[in-house]
XYZ file of C-alpha atoms in Angstrom:
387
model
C -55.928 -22.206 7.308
C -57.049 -18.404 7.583
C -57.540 -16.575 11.079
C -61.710 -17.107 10.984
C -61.257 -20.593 10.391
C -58.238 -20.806 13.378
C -60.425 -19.042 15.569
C -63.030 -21.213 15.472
C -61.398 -24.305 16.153
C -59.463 -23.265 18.967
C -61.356 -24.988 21.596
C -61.485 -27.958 19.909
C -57.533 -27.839 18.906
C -56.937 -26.503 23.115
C -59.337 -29.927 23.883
C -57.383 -31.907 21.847
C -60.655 -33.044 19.813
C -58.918 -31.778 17.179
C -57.698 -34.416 13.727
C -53.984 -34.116 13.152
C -54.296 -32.580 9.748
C -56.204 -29.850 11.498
C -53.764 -29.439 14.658
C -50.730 -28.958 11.455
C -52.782 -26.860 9.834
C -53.494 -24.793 13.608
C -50.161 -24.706 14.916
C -48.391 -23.318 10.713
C -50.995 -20.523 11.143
C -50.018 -19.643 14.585
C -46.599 -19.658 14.045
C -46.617 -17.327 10.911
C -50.001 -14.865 12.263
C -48.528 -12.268 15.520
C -52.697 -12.099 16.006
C -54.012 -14.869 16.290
C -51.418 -15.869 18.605
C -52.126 -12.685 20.758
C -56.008 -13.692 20.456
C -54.995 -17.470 21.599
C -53.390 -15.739 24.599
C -56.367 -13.549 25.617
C -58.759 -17.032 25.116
C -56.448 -18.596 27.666
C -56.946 -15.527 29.990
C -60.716 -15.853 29.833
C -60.698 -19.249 30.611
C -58.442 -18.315 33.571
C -60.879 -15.901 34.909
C -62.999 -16.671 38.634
C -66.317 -16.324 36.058
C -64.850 -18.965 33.809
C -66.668 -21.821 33.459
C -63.959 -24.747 34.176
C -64.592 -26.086 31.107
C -60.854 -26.789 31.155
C -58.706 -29.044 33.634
C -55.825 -27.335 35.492
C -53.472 -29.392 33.285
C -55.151 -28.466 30.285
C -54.632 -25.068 31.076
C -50.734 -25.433 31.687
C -50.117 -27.408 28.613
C -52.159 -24.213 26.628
C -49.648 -21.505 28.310
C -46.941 -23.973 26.857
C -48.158 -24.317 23.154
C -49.164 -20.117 23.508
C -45.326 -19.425 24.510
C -44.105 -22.112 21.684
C -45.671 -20.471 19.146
C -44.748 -16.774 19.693
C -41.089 -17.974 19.488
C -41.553 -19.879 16.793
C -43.230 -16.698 15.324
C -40.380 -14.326 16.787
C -37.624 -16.495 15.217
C -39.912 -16.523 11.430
C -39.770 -12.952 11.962
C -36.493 -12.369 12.734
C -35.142 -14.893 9.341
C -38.019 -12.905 7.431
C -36.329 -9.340 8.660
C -32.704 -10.840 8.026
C -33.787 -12.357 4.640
C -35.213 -8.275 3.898
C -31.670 -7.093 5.338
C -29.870 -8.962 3.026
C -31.697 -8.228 -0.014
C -31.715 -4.570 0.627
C -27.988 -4.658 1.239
C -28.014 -6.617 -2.153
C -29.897 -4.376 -3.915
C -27.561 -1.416 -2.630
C -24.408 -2.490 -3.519
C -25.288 -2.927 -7.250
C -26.891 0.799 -7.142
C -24.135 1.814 -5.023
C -21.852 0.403 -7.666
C -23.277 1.991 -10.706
C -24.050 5.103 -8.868
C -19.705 5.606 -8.552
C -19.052 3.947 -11.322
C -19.626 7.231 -12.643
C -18.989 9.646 -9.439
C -16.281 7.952 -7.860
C -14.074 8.612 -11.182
C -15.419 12.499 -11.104
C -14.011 12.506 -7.362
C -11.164 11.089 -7.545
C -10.122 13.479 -11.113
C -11.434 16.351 -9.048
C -9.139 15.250 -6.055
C -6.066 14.808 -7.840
C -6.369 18.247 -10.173
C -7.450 19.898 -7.246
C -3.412 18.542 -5.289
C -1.474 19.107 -8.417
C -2.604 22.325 -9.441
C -2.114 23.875 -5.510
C 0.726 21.949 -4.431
C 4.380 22.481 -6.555
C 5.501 19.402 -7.590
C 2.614 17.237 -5.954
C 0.183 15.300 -8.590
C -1.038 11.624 -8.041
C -1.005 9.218 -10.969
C -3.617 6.843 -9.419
C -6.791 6.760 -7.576
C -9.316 4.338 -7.161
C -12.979 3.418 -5.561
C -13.809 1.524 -3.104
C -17.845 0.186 -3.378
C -19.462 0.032 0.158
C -22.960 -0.549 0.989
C -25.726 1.951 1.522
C -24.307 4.259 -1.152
C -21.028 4.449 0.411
C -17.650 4.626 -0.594
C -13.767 4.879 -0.136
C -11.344 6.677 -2.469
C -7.555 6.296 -2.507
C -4.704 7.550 -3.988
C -1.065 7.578 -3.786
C 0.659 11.379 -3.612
C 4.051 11.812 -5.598
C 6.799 13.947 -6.714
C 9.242 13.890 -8.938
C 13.258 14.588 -7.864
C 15.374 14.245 -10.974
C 13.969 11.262 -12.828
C 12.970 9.728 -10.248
C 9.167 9.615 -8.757
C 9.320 10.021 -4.776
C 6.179 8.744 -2.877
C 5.046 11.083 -0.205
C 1.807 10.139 1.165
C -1.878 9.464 -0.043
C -5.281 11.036 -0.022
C -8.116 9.480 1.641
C -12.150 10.501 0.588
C -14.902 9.146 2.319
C -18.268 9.482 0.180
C -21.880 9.364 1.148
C -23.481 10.014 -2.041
C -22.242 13.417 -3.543
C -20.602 14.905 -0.210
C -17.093 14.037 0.210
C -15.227 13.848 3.491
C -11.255 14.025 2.443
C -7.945 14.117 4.103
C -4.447 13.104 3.697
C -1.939 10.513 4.491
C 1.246 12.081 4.559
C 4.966 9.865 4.699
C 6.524 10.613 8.546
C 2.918 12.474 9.620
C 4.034 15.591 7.785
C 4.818 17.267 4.341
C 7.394 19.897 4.232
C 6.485 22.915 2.734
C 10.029 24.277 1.041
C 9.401 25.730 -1.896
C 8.074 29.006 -2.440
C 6.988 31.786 -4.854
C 7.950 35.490 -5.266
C 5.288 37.508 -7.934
C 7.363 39.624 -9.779
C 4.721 42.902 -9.433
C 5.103 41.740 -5.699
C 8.678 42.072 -5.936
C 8.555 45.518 -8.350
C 6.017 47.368 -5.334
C 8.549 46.954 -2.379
C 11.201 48.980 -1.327
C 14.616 48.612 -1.653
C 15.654 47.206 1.345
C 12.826 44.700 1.047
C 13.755 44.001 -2.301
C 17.524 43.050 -1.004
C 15.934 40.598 1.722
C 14.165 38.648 -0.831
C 18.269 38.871 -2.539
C 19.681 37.694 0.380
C 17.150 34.709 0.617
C 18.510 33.652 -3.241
C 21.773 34.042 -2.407
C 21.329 31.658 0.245
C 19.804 29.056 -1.692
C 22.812 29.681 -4.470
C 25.065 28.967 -1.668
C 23.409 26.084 -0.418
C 23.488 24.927 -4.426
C 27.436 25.095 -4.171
C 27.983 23.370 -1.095
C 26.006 19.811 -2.045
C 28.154 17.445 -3.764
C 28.491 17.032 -7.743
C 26.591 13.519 -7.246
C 22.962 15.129 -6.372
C 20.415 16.020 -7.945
C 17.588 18.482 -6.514
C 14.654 20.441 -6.764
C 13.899 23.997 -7.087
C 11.590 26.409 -7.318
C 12.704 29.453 -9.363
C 10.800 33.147 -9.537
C 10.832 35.078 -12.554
C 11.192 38.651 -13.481
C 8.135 39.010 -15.241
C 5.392 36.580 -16.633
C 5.874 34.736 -19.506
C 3.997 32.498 -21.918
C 4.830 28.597 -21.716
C 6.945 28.708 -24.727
C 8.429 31.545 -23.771
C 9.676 29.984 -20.182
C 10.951 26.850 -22.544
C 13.370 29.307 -24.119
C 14.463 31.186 -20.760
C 15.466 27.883 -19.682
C 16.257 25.905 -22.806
C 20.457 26.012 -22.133
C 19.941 23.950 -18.848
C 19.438 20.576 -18.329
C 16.906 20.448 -16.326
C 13.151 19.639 -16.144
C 9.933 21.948 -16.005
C 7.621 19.728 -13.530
C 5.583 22.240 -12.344
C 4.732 26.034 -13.689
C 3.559 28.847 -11.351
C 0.601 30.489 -13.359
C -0.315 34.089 -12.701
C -4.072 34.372 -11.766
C -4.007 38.028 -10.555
C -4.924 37.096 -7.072
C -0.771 36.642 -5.741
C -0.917 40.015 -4.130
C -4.028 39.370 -1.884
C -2.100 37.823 0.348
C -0.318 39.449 3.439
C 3.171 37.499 3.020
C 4.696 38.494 0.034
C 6.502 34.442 -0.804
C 3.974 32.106 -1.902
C 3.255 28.655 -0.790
C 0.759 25.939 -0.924
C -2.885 27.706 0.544
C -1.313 31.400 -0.754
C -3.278 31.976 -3.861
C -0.729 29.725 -5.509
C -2.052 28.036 -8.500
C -0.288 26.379 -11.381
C -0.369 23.216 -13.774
C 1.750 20.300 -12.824
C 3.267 18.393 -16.265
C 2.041 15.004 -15.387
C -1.628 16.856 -15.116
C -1.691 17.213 -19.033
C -2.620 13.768 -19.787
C -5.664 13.747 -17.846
C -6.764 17.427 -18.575
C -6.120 17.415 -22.127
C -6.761 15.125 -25.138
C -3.607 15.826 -27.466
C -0.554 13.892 -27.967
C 1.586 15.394 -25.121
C 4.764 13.853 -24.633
C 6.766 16.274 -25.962
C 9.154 17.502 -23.356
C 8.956 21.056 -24.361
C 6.802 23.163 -26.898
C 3.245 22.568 -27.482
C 2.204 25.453 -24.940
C -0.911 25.938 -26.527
C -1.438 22.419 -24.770
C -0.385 23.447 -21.243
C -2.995 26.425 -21.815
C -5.962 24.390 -22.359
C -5.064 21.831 -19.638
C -5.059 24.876 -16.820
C -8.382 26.136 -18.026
C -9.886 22.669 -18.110
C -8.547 22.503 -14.803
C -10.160 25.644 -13.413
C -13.408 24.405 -14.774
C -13.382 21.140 -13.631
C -12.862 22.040 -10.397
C -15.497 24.919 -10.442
C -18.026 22.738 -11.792
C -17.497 20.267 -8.451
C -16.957 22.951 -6.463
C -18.234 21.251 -3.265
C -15.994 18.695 -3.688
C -13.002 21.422 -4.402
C -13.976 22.981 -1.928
C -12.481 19.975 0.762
C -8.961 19.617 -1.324
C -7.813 22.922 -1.240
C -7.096 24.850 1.320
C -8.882 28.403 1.423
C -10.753 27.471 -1.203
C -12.710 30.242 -2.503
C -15.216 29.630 -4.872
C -15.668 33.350 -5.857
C -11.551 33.096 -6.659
C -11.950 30.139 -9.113
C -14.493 31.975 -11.320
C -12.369 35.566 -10.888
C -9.081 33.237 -12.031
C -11.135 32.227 -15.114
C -12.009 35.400 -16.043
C -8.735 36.650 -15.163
C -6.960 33.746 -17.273
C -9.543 34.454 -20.381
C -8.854 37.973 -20.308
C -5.127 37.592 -20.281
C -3.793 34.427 -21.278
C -2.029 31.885 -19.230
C 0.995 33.572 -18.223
C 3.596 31.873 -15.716
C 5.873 33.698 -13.179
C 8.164 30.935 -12.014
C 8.661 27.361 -12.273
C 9.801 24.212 -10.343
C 12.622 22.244 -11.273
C 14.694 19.157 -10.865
C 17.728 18.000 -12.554
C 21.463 17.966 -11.428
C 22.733 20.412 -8.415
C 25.295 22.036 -10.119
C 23.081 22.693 -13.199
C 20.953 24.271 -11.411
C 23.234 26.329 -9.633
C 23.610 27.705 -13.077
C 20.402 29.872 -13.117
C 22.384 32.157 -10.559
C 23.502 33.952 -13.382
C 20.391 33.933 -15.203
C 19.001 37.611 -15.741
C 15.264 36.303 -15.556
C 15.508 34.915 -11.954
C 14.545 37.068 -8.964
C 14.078 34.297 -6.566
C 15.094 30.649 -5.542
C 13.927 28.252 -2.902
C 15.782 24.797 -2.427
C 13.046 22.281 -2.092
C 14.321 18.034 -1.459
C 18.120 16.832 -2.558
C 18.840 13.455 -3.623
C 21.329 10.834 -4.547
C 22.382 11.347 -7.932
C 19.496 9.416 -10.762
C 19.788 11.521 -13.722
C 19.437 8.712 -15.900
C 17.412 6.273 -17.297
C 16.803 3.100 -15.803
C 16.316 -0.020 -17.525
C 13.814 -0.981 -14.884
C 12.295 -0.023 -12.278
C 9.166 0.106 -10.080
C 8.053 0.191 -6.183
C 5.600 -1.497 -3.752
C 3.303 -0.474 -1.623
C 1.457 -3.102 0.242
């Protein structure tokens, strides 16, 4: 029944003169049509008036207010499954956008987070990182944060991104509520443009770390993070350090920004920037499981780095800390202009191997990063859980 047709029977259907197909047909409109319901309501108050003429009994009138207040509930509650129904469609709808839309950001995000950790943090790189589809184009990332001591990989916390869309809120998760920072960086031109005296400091320093390196037992393995006299070319560094037996897991590249920085040693947020080995297979498409050579390889995976992370620069921009986007480009230039030339390296194999590069002619400086039961083997098995 439409509203003229409602309207005009509402005396009769208020009388009760009304047939029962008609009083259905009345009371479906009502329920579903806010105003007709609000015009039944202002009828009522008309024939409530002193001018009225009492057309209606007292009783009449009473039962009216009834059927007036039963049908805006009834129409509240239609209203209210109607909005819900919308709700839940939209939220529908949403989700399967939301899912395609990070389908394709949430694995830019999360290759953008974990190049941005492993290529300003020695010896940090995460292997894994996945995305979490939320409603209302929002979504989690998460990935674990590792390092390697001898052979084996040491968990040390996990990253956390929050995504609306393309901004990114990030932060991390870090084992015991902290991360050590213990290994640091001398630039040789650094070390070449102090004075003598500052010169012996930074020999002291080494010669503490040497000393430390003779005091841990013969069962240990470690990690270290070794400064060279000059800057060398990957292949190069593989023969400077091809007697040991120890692993490269993280280089030290030269970008020309190292002596921006007021302290002279150079840590995580210090201009540091370098190319972690486990970042090759994600930056690079060649076969690179050689353990040393190929440095052509390691050369394209830095610069793919740098531009990956200067083409999501906003999201960069949250990862590392004082991030400058005017430095990126500069490093790219800098790296294009000069090659990708390393000043130091960290390493992990067995103590007293290590302990060996005190006599090596290259080596300036040496910081003693985490120690560790002795694992410099291969395991026929092995694995770890998380949850």
């Amino acid at each position: 029944m439409k509203c003229e047709e409602t309207r005009k029977k509402l005396d009769a259907y208020l009388h009760g003169t009304c047939t029962p197909e008609e009083e259905r047909a009345i009371e479906e409109h009502l329920h579903t049509c806010g105003e007709c319901g609000r015009y039944m309501e202002e009828h009522l108050k008309r024939q409530a008036s002193p001018d009225a003429d009492p057309a209606i009994p007292e009783l009449s009138r009473e039962e009216q207010r009834k059927i007036v207040r039963k049908a805006k509930w009834k129409n509240r509650f239609a209203t209210s499954i109607v909005v819900f129904n919308i709700f839940i469609i939209i939220s529908l709808i949403s989700m399967m956008a939301t899912g395609i839309i990070y389908a394709f950001i949430g694995t830019d995000a999360n290759r953008v987070i974990q190049t941005a950790v492993q290529m300003t943090m020695p010896n940090v790189y995460s292997d894994a990182g996945g995305t979490n589809i939320k409603v209302f184009f929002n979504a989690d990332l998460e990935g674990s944060l590792q390092k390697r001591v001898g052979s084996e990989e040491r968990y040390v916390g996990k990253y956390h991104g929050k995504m609306i869309l393309n901004h990114l809120n990030f932060s991390r998760e870090w084992v015991d509520g902290r991360y050590d920072l213990d290994l640091y960086f001398l630039h040789p031109q650094v070390f070449a443009s102090q004075q003598e005296e500052e010169k012996e400091s930074y020999r002291r320093g080494a010669n503490e770390t040497w000393e430390a390196l003779k005091m841990l037992p013969e069962g240990t393995v470690s990690e270290l993070a070794v400064s060279l006299d000059d800057v060398y070319s990957f292949d190069e560094m593989y023969q400077i350090l091809k007697d040991y037996d120890v692993e490269i897991v993280w280089y030290a590249v030269d970008t020309g920004t190292e002596e921006e920085r007021d302290s002279h040693l150079l840590s995580m947020g210090e201009t540091l920037w370098g190319i972690h080995e486990y970042a090759l297979h994600s930056l690079v498409e060649e076969d690179v499981y050689q353990e040393k050579g190929d440095g052509h390889i390691r050369e394209k995976a830095f610069k793919n780095g740098l531009a990956l992370l200067a083409e999501h620069e906003r999201w960069a921009e949250k990862v590392i800390w004082n991030y400058d986007e005017t430095s990126i480009k500069d490093i790219q230039k800098y790296v294009d202009e000069h090659g990708v030339k390393c000043y130091g390296a960290v390493l992990t194999g067995p103590t007293k191997e290590l302990l060996k590069l005190a006599g090596n002619e290259h080596v300036i400086y040496a910081a003693l990063g985490e120690v560790d039961f002795w694992n410099w083997y291969n395991k026929d098995a092995g694995g770890a859980l998380y949850h």
